[in-house]
Tab-separated table of C-alpha atoms in Angstrom:
chain	number	residue	atom	x	y	z
A	9	MET	CA	87.738	76.223	59.661
A	10	ASP	CA	90.994	75.528	59.146
A	11	PRO	CA	93.697	77.791	60.845
A	12	SER	CA	95.991	78.110	57.375
A	13	ARG	CA	92.121	79.254	56.127
A	14	LEU	CA	91.872	81.553	59.020
A	15	ARG	CA	95.816	83.565	58.217
A	16	ILE	CA	94.966	84.318	54.727
A	17	LEU	CA	91.584	85.550	54.607
A	18	ALA	CA	93.152	87.807	57.468
A	19	ASP	CA	95.921	88.518	54.915
A	20	ILE	CA	93.652	89.726	52.362
A	21	LEU	CA	91.226	92.192	54.833
A	22	VAL	CA	94.361	93.239	55.878
A	23	ARG	CA	95.412	94.351	52.595
A	24	ASN	CA	91.813	96.048	52.165
A	25	ILE	CA	92.011	98.467	55.140
A	26	ASP	CA	90.943	102.120	54.052
A	27	ALA	CA	92.244	105.716	55.177
A	28	ASP	CA	90.842	105.079	58.249
A	29	ASP	CA	92.548	102.323	59.026
A	30	ARG	CA	88.049	100.366	58.989
A	31	LEU	CA	87.856	97.018	59.038
A	32	PRO	CA	87.164	96.465	54.696
A	33	VAL	CA	83.708	94.058	54.186
A	34	SER	CA	83.836	94.016	50.437
A	35	CYS	CA	86.934	93.080	49.698
A	36	LEU	CA	86.033	88.650	49.939
A	37	SER	CA	84.156	86.823	47.846
A	38	GLU	CA	80.505	85.411	48.052
A	39	ASP	CA	81.487	82.487	48.702
A	40	THR	CA	84.051	83.139	51.536
A	41	ILE	CA	81.209	84.906	53.789
A	42	ASN	CA	79.088	82.424	53.271
A	43	GLN	CA	81.925	80.455	54.356
A	44	LEU	CA	82.326	82.144	56.585
A	45	SER	CA	78.598	82.555	58.536
A	46	THR	CA	77.959	79.241	58.452
A	47	GLN	CA	81.773	78.070	59.733
A	48	THR	CA	83.201	80.362	61.893
A	49	SER	CA	82.669	79.535	65.093
A	50	LEU	CA	83.532	81.053	68.781
A	51	GLN	CA	85.312	77.281	69.214
A	52	ASP	CA	87.021	78.442	66.101
A	53	ILE	CA	88.562	81.642	67.639
A	54	VAL	CA	90.026	79.567	71.099
A	55	THR	CA	91.345	77.073	69.525
A	56	ALA	CA	93.635	78.571	66.904
A	57	ILE	CA	94.232	81.260	70.831
A	58	GLN	CA	95.052	77.663	72.773
A	59	ASN	CA	97.054	76.453	69.958
A	60	SER	CA	98.773	79.387	68.688
A	61	GLU	CA	102.482	79.369	70.591
A	62	ASN	CA	102.819	82.925	69.511
A	63	PRO	CA	99.889	84.650	70.548
A	64	ASP	CA	100.367	87.530	68.140
A	65	PRO	CA	98.928	85.110	65.266
A	66	ALA	CA	95.830	84.077	66.828
A	67	LYS	CA	94.973	88.186	67.830
A	68	ILE	CA	95.837	89.520	63.822
A	69	HIS	CA	94.339	86.270	61.577
A	70	GLY	CA	91.189	84.096	64.539
A	71	ILE	CA	90.286	86.982	65.522
A	72	VAL	CA	89.578	90.154	63.036
A	73	VAL	CA	88.359	86.586	60.339
A	74	TRP	CA	85.636	85.991	63.532
A	75	ALA	CA	84.885	89.164	63.795
A	76	GLU	CA	83.784	89.372	60.027
A	77	GLY	CA	82.006	86.615	60.397
A	78	LEU	CA	80.024	87.496	63.168
A	79	LEU	CA	79.032	90.985	60.425
A	80	ARG	CA	77.518	88.020	58.456
A	81	ASN	CA	76.112	86.019	61.041
A	82	PRO	CA	75.679	87.537	64.937
A	83	HIS	CA	72.305	85.743	65.288
A	84	GLY	CA	74.057	81.979	64.976
A	85	ILE	CA	77.409	83.191	67.068
A	86	LEU	CA	75.302	84.134	69.873
A	87	GLN	CA	73.804	80.849	70.058
A	88	ALA	CA	76.993	78.847	69.084
A	89	SER	CA	78.289	80.837	72.067
A	90	THR	CA	75.589	79.571	74.803
A	91	THR	CA	77.871	76.500	74.428
A	92	GLY	CA	80.259	75.785	76.458
A	93	ASN	CA	82.580	78.325	77.971
A	94	ALA	CA	84.545	79.684	74.799
A	95	ALA	CA	82.775	82.956	74.897
A	96	GLY	CA	83.897	83.730	78.701
A	97	ILE	CA	87.507	82.760	76.915
A	98	ILE	CA	87.177	84.758	74.016
A	99	GLN	CA	85.980	87.786	76.097
A	100	ASP	CA	88.784	87.624	78.656
A	101	TRP	CA	91.372	87.326	76.084
A	102	ALA	CA	89.867	90.207	73.535
A	103	VAL	CA	90.480	92.173	77.209
A	104	THR	CA	93.535	91.377	77.554
A	105	ALA	CA	94.796	91.947	73.607
A	106	LEU	CA	93.332	94.767	73.401
A	107	ALA	CA	96.285	97.001	75.819
A	108	PRO	CA	97.699	99.014	73.355
A	109	PRO	CA	101.112	97.557	72.401
A	110	LYS	CA	104.416	99.470	72.768
A	111	ILE	CA	105.027	100.488	69.169
A	112	PHE	CA	103.137	103.139	69.308
A	113	ALA	CA	104.178	105.038	72.218
A	114	PRO	CA	107.118	107.474	71.698
A	115	LYS	CA	111.310	106.902	72.294
A	116	SER	CA	113.192	108.048	75.140
A	117	HIS	CA	116.236	109.781	74.008
A	118	PHE	CA	118.465	108.109	77.119
A	119	ASP	CA	117.557	104.256	75.290
A	120	SER	CA	120.130	102.730	73.897
A	121	ASN	CA	118.109	100.624	73.178
A	122	ARG	CA	114.876	101.656	71.373
A	123	ALA	CA	113.861	100.069	68.963
A	124	SER	CA	113.397	101.369	64.837
A	125	SER	CA	109.915	103.406	64.094
A	126	PRO	CA	107.126	100.148	63.767
A	127	LYS	CA	106.104	99.725	59.891
A	128	ALA	CA	103.214	100.894	58.714
A	129	ILE	CA	101.986	97.554	58.187
A	130	GLU	CA	102.360	96.169	62.041
A	131	THR	CA	100.263	99.685	63.172
A	132	SER	CA	97.664	98.860	60.597
A	133	ARG	CA	97.107	95.482	61.210
A	134	TRP	CA	96.533	95.714	65.472
A	135	LYS	CA	94.762	98.868	64.490
A	136	LEU	CA	92.179	95.991	62.573
A	137	MET	CA	92.221	93.663	65.282
A	138	ALA	CA	90.975	96.106	68.019
A	139	VAL	CA	88.493	97.206	65.801
A	140	ALA	CA	87.425	93.391	64.970
A	141	GLY	CA	88.186	92.178	69.191
A	142	LEU	CA	85.618	95.787	69.744
A	143	ARG	CA	83.116	94.350	67.560
A	144	LEU	CA	83.903	90.954	69.971
A	145	LEU	CA	83.227	92.639	72.582
A	146	SER	CA	80.062	94.507	70.989
A	147	HIS	CA	78.172	91.559	70.437
A	148	LEU	CA	78.371	89.533	72.716
A	149	ARG	CA	77.413	93.077	75.234
A	150	PHE	CA	77.598	90.890	78.752
A	151	ARG	CA	74.711	89.003	77.696
A	152	VAL	CA	76.096	85.991	77.694
A	153	LEU	CA	78.849	86.598	81.399
A	154	THR	CA	78.398	87.253	84.450
A	155	LEU	CA	81.405	90.013	85.488
A	156	TYR	CA	82.470	90.026	88.682
A	157	GLU	CA	84.086	92.817	90.419
A	158	ASP	CA	88.195	91.896	88.507
A	159	SER	CA	86.979	91.500	85.310
A	160	VAL	CA	84.240	94.489	85.013
A	161	VAL	CA	87.566	96.243	86.395
A	162	ASP	CA	89.875	94.645	83.586
A	163	MET	CA	86.470	95.380	80.873
A	164	ALA	CA	86.581	99.217	82.107
A	165	ALA	CA	90.079	99.727	81.288
A	166	SER	CA	90.652	97.990	78.530
A	167	LEU	CA	87.688	100.282	76.600
A	168	GLY	CA	88.769	103.154	78.439
A	169	SER	CA	91.943	102.762	76.603
A	170	PHE	CA	90.107	104.082	73.037
A	171	THR	CA	88.019	106.640	74.245
A	172	ASP	CA	90.371	109.367	72.861
A	173	SER	CA	90.409	110.210	69.013
A	174	ARG	CA	93.549	111.131	69.141
A	175	ASP	CA	95.166	107.998	70.360
A	176	PRO	CA	97.183	106.419	67.246
A	177	TRP	CA	95.890	103.276	68.179
A	178	THR	CA	91.985	104.750	68.567
A	179	ARG	CA	90.556	104.508	64.890
A	180	PRO	CA	86.947	105.269	64.292
A	181	GLU	CA	85.201	102.975	64.781
A	182	ALA	CA	87.130	101.551	67.990
A	183	PHE	CA	86.139	105.093	69.451
A	184	GLU	CA	82.486	104.553	68.652
A	185	THR	CA	82.516	101.370	70.395
A	186	ALA	CA	84.344	101.529	72.726
A	187	ASN	CA	82.206	104.867	74.203
A	188	ALA	CA	79.104	102.480	73.329
A	189	LEU	CA	80.513	99.647	75.217
A	190	LEU	CA	80.984	101.452	78.356
A	191	VAL	CA	77.933	103.411	78.162
A	192	ASP	CA	76.512	100.059	79.044
A	193	LEU	CA	79.099	98.485	81.196
A	194	LEU	CA	78.633	101.780	83.696
A	195	ARG	CA	74.819	101.894	83.693
A	196	ARG	CA	74.216	97.835	84.318
A	197	ASP	CA	76.140	97.541	87.383
A	198	GLN	CA	74.760	100.854	88.641
A	199	LEU	CA	71.838	99.940	88.369
A	200	ALA	CA	72.621	97.163	90.348
A	201	ASP	CA	74.938	98.472	92.991
A	202	PRO	CA	74.869	102.611	93.869
A	203	LYS	CA	77.899	102.431	94.865
A	204	PHE	CA	79.393	100.675	91.978
A	205	LEU	CA	80.627	103.265	89.954
A	206	SER	CA	83.081	105.065	92.744
A	207	LYS	CA	84.361	101.036	93.275
A	208	LEU	CA	85.292	100.452	89.643
A	209	LEU	CA	86.598	104.384	89.847
A	210	ALA	CA	89.039	103.382	92.734
A	211	SER	CA	90.002	100.142	91.662
A	212	LEU	CA	91.120	101.628	87.819
A	213	LEU	CA	93.349	104.808	90.194
A	214	GLN	CA	94.528	102.521	92.627
A	215	ASP	CA	95.535	99.341	90.702
A	216	ARG	CA	96.010	100.568	86.933
A	217	VAL	CA	96.636	104.532	87.081
A	218	LYS	CA	99.034	104.641	89.827
A	219	PRO	CA	101.408	101.972	90.243
A	220	SER	CA	102.491	103.442	86.634
A	221	PHE	CA	102.905	107.077	87.940
A	222	ALA	CA	104.291	105.583	91.521
A	223	GLN	CA	108.160	106.720	90.594
A	224	THR	CA	107.363	110.638	88.984
A	225	ARG	CA	104.885	111.862	92.048
A	226	SER	CA	105.860	115.538	92.758
A	227	SER	CA	107.109	116.507	95.609
A	228	ALA	CA	105.248	119.548	95.761
A	229	ILE	CA	101.947	117.633	97.138
A	230	THR	CA	101.757	114.829	100.141
A	231	GLU	CA	100.339	111.598	100.026
A	232	GLN	CA	97.267	113.404	100.601
A	233	GLY	CA	96.932	115.160	97.497
A	234	ARG	CA	97.534	118.280	99.409
A	235	LYS	CA	100.560	121.628	99.001
A	236	ALA	CA	103.673	119.959	100.691
A	237	ASN	CA	104.792	122.543	103.444
A	238	TYR	CA	108.406	121.782	102.581
A	239	ARG	CA	109.115	120.403	99.115
A	240	LEU	CA	112.225	118.066	99.322
A	241	PRO	CA	114.334	117.505	96.282
A	242	SER	CA	112.361	113.630	95.014
A	243	ALA	CA	114.574	110.625	95.208
A	244	VAL	CA	115.887	109.496	92.616
A	245	ASP	CA	117.693	105.753	91.844
A	246	VAL	CA	120.559	106.463	88.912
A	247	GLY	CA	120.479	102.944	88.421
A	248	ASP	CA	117.015	103.370	86.777
A	249	SER	CA	115.636	104.715	83.435
A	250	GLU	CA	113.654	106.822	82.198
A	251	VAL	CA	111.540	104.059	80.468
A	252	ASP	CA	111.545	102.413	84.147
A	253	ARG	CA	110.672	105.945	85.523
A	254	LYS	CA	107.808	106.484	83.834
A	255	PRO	CA	106.157	103.754	82.334
A	256	TRP	CA	103.613	105.842	82.018
A	257	LYS	CA	104.657	107.127	79.100
A	258	PHE	CA	107.061	104.834	77.467
A	259	ARG	CA	105.005	101.486	77.928
A	260	ASP	CA	101.999	101.653	79.083
A	261	ILE	CA	101.073	104.103	77.316
A	262	HIS	CA	97.154	103.828	77.400
A	263	ILE	CA	97.329	105.042	80.734
A	264	LEU	CA	96.623	108.272	79.804
A	265	THR	CA	93.877	107.387	78.235
A	266	VAL	CA	92.421	105.691	81.036
A	267	PHE	CA	93.139	108.208	83.007
A	268	ARG	CA	91.242	111.183	81.471
A	269	TRP	CA	88.010	108.982	80.509
A	270	ILE	CA	88.118	109.268	84.426
A	271	LEU	CA	88.059	112.592	85.176
A	272	GLY	CA	85.562	113.208	82.339
A	273	ILE	CA	82.862	111.162	84.584
A	274	LEU	CA	84.065	112.558	88.347
A	275	ASP	CA	81.802	114.691	89.476
A	276	GLU	CA	82.034	116.989	92.424
A	277	THR	CA	81.483	114.543	95.347
A	278	THR	CA	83.383	111.656	93.357
A	279	VAL	CA	86.780	113.177	92.901
A	280	GLN	CA	86.825	114.723	97.057
A	281	GLU	CA	86.666	110.886	97.530
A	282	HIS	CA	89.677	110.383	94.980
A	283	TRP	CA	91.320	113.105	95.924
A	284	PRO	CA	94.335	111.218	97.031
A	285	LEU	CA	94.364	109.144	94.058
A	286	VAL	CA	93.815	111.940	91.227
A	287	ILE	CA	97.019	114.702	91.796
A	288	PRO	CA	99.402	113.892	91.743
A	289	PRO	CA	99.163	111.127	88.099
A	290	LEU	CA	97.424	114.659	87.089
A	291	LEU	CA	100.646	117.092	88.535
A	292	ALA	CA	103.015	114.408	86.965
A	293	ILE	CA	102.431	115.050	83.733
A	294	LEU	CA	101.996	118.388	84.059
A	295	ASP	CA	105.616	119.032	84.506
A	296	ASP	CA	107.184	116.254	82.469
A	297	GLU	CA	109.155	118.050	79.692
A	298	ALA	CA	107.236	116.745	76.703
A	299	VAL	CA	105.519	119.281	75.530
A	300	ASP	CA	102.104	117.193	74.092
A	301	ASN	CA	102.409	115.816	77.946
A	302	LYS	CA	102.146	119.144	78.953
A	303	ILE	CA	98.962	120.246	76.745
A	304	ARG	CA	97.456	116.309	78.224
A	305	GLY	CA	97.719	117.726	81.634
A	306	CYS	CA	96.347	121.171	80.544
A	307	GLU	CA	93.023	120.000	79.365
A	308	LEU	CA	93.080	117.368	82.426
A	309	LEU	CA	93.190	119.831	84.711
A	310	VAL	CA	90.757	121.936	82.967
A	311	ALA	CA	88.846	119.004	83.379
A	312	LEU	CA	89.069	119.186	87.245
A	313	LEU	CA	88.587	122.662	87.563
A	314	ASN	CA	85.426	122.833	86.089
A	315	ILE	CA	84.204	119.897	88.882
A	316	ILE	CA	85.308	121.728	91.486
A	317	PRO	CA	84.605	123.760	93.889
A	318	SER	CA	87.057	127.192	95.222
A	319	SER	CA	86.807	125.773	98.488
A	320	LEU	CA	88.742	122.405	97.872
A	321	LEU	CA	91.398	124.729	96.116
A	322	GLN	CA	92.282	127.001	99.190
A	323	HIS	CA	91.797	124.231	101.687
A	324	THR	CA	94.115	121.914	99.707
A	325	GLY	CA	96.902	125.031	98.866
A	326	LEU	CA	96.858	123.189	95.109
A	327	GLY	CA	96.039	126.324	93.383
A	328	GLU	CA	100.020	127.426	93.705
A	329	VAL	CA	100.693	124.000	92.966
A	330	PHE	CA	98.884	123.950	89.896
A	331	GLN	CA	99.900	127.776	88.756
A	332	ASP	CA	103.688	127.028	89.446
A	333	ALA	CA	103.357	124.241	87.384
A	334	LEU	CA	102.323	126.456	84.228
A	335	MET	CA	103.674	129.776	84.657
A	336	PRO	CA	106.554	127.337	83.208
A	337	CYS	CA	105.266	126.924	80.024
A	338	LEU	CA	104.896	130.595	78.830
A	339	SER	CA	108.921	130.138	78.347
A	340	TYR	CA	108.512	127.308	75.940
A	341	LEU	CA	108.978	129.932	73.097
A	342	PRO	CA	111.629	129.647	69.941
A	343	SER	CA	114.247	128.656	68.954
A	344	LEU	CA	114.365	126.371	72.259
A	345	THR	CA	110.674	124.368	71.124
A	346	LEU	CA	110.087	124.150	67.648
A	347	GLU	CA	107.808	126.771	66.967
A	348	ASP	CA	104.090	124.515	66.217
A	349	GLN	CA	104.714	122.583	69.936
A	350	SER	CA	104.702	126.254	71.675
A	351	ILE	CA	101.762	127.619	69.447
A	352	ARG	CA	100.340	124.490	70.542
A	353	LEU	CA	101.338	124.517	73.976
A	354	LEU	CA	100.570	128.660	74.483
A	355	ASP	CA	96.885	128.724	72.896
A	356	THR	CA	96.254	125.726	75.887
A	357	VAL	CA	98.424	126.922	78.803
A	358	TYR	CA	96.861	130.720	78.872
A	359	PRO	CA	93.253	129.977	79.100
A	360	THR	CA	94.288	127.178	81.477
A	361	LEU	CA	95.648	129.595	83.547
A	362	PHE	CA	92.687	131.850	83.869
A	363	LEU	CA	90.382	129.057	84.223
A	364	LEU	CA	92.769	128.097	87.109
A	365	LEU	CA	92.698	132.239	88.538
A	366	ARG	CA	88.663	132.154	88.465
A	367	VAL	CA	88.009	128.616	90.220
A	368	ARG	CA	91.242	130.335	92.798
A	369	TYR	CA	89.641	134.213	93.148
A	370	PRO	CA	85.842	133.742	92.919
A	371	GLY	CA	85.458	136.804	95.155
A	372	PRO	CA	85.887	140.097	94.999
A	373	GLU	CA	87.661	139.973	98.501
A	374	SER	CA	90.214	138.601	96.965
A	375	THR	CA	90.537	140.679	93.527
A	376	ALA	CA	94.221	141.860	94.900
A	377	GLU	CA	96.188	138.225	95.103
A	378	LYS	CA	94.487	137.287	91.379
A	379	ILE	CA	96.012	140.507	89.715
A	380	THR	CA	99.206	139.753	91.541
A	381	VAL	CA	99.010	136.591	89.512
A	382	LEU	CA	98.029	138.203	86.413
A	383	ASP	CA	100.778	140.889	86.436
A	384	ARG	CA	103.293	138.135	85.969
A	385	ILE	CA	101.604	136.547	83.426
A	386	VAL	CA	101.640	139.526	81.405
A	387	ARG	CA	105.145	140.619	82.409
A	388	VAL	CA	106.999	136.496	82.379
A	389	GLY	CA	103.943	135.537	79.510
A	390	ILE	CA	103.330	137.607	77.201
A	391	LEU	CA	105.383	141.058	76.919
A	392	ASN	CA	108.943	138.636	77.625
A	393	GLY	CA	107.465	136.562	74.489
A	394	PHE	CA	107.108	139.379	72.434
A	395	GLY	CA	110.882	140.036	73.225
A	396	TYR	CA	111.802	136.138	72.289
A	397	ALA	CA	109.516	136.012	69.328
A	398	GLY	CA	111.578	137.862	66.804
A	399	GLU	CA	110.992	136.789	63.905
A	400	HIS	CA	108.193	133.843	64.507
A	401	VAL	CA	105.427	136.680	63.759
A	402	LYS	CA	102.801	132.972	64.135
A	403	ILE	CA	104.041	133.212	67.745
A	404	ALA	CA	103.999	137.337	67.614
A	405	THR	CA	100.180	136.218	66.713
A	406	VAL	CA	98.722	133.784	69.441
A	407	LEU	CA	100.277	136.456	72.978
A	408	MET	CA	98.516	139.447	70.884
A	409	LYS	CA	94.857	137.212	71.253
A	410	ARG	CA	95.444	136.443	74.869
A	411	ILE	CA	95.749	140.806	75.399
A	412	PRO	CA	91.856	141.278	75.128
A	413	ASP	CA	91.130	138.286	77.558
A	414	LEU	CA	94.151	139.893	80.450
A	415	VAL	CA	91.800	143.026	79.963
A	416	ASN	CA	88.715	141.465	80.767
A	417	GLU	CA	90.121	139.617	83.299
A	418	MET	CA	91.999	143.279	84.512
A	419	GLY	CA	89.670	145.711	83.857
A	420	ILE	CA	90.704	148.963	84.383
A	421	LEU	CA	94.041	147.942	86.511
A	422	SER	CA	95.013	146.924	82.877
A	423	ALA	CA	95.531	150.783	82.556
A	424	LYS	CA	99.325	150.228	84.577
A	425	HIS	CA	101.201	148.388	81.392
A	426	LEU	CA	100.048	150.968	79.160
A	427	LYS	CA	103.577	152.391	79.862
A	428	VAL	CA	105.082	149.664	77.369
A	429	SER	CA	104.190	151.019	74.124
A	430	ILE	CA	103.572	147.483	72.564
A	431	PHE	CA	101.147	146.481	75.310
A	432	ALA	CA	99.580	149.728	75.300
A	433	VAL	CA	98.537	149.366	71.376
A	434	LEU	CA	97.003	146.275	72.712
A	435	ILE	CA	94.995	147.422	74.949
A	436	ILE	CA	93.857	150.048	73.812
A	437	GLN	CA	92.382	148.210	70.640
A	438	SER	CA	91.048	145.491	72.821
A	439	ILE	CA	89.508	148.207	74.122
A	440	LYS	CA	87.484	149.578	70.602
């Protein structure tokens, strides 16, 4: 099909994106659909890719229209893919092209060269391309190509970028397709090699996640992922901008989602195998000043705490490290923090702290240590929070909702706080 024809058809599709940015299926005429079904081939897209000086037009025009043609005639397309190496070129290109661009990244306040916010049509075009690319991979379904080790890592990293439906670059269809492809990929290769999953996770953590966090490793831990006995200030190159120091936040924005997906498939055994590669990025996210990243860090920590034994926190000393990272979040209150951000963070950090304490202090022999921390949460979090809440009624409501949780955790020992009038009223209400 003529490349100019591809561009025209793709523009029609982009203009008809629906409210969910889904690939439209009814905006093309029957004649056009018939033409796509009979004339669109893998080689058309390969030609568009290879002949384009700028790859973006090929991404937007070629892959979108090819995927639409694929919907209409998947059998013919798959037959065509068996000839030559067109399918291999398409798959390799799609995997690379699916990395979310920087237009979705937050802007650093310290970056004087930051670009203006992208136009809606730019983000819609890219999301449409992503859905089309994932649809392409779904129809190839790894039946055409034999994926080598490096290709599997590339594929998993690209698909893992679409496993969080909250990301601005991930639409419902992209989320569903990527997760289905990952299940298929892991099942197939795990059957061929029982150690496949462990090797894949090691490659993703070592080669994809670690480099993005190389300059933001916490000084509270050692390279082995244990508590540092002597906490030294982190070395910072004053010549490095925030954008350069935190590529995971401003450039490789999909890495956070890939890391979240990795944590979601780790178990008690594999997490200990890869412990030194898991802890540094987790702490870097928790320690970041952005509220959204602190919330995401809490979610990641919960995922970790749900799969590790209490003994691992004791042996590594990380219970205290995690606690030190979470406690400052209790002071993210108005007016220094926007009210809606404060509410979201407080609603996340309190349950995370309680879970951490249950994992860190599982038995009655450690009750005294646990109560000491809970007393601090009452003083620093609840009482201090009420003192600063002022006219922010919603903040006070969030704090009140945590009183029953504290009473449940502390039991009768919560009575020591009865001397504080407001806390006394709330405790009595919780007991009733």
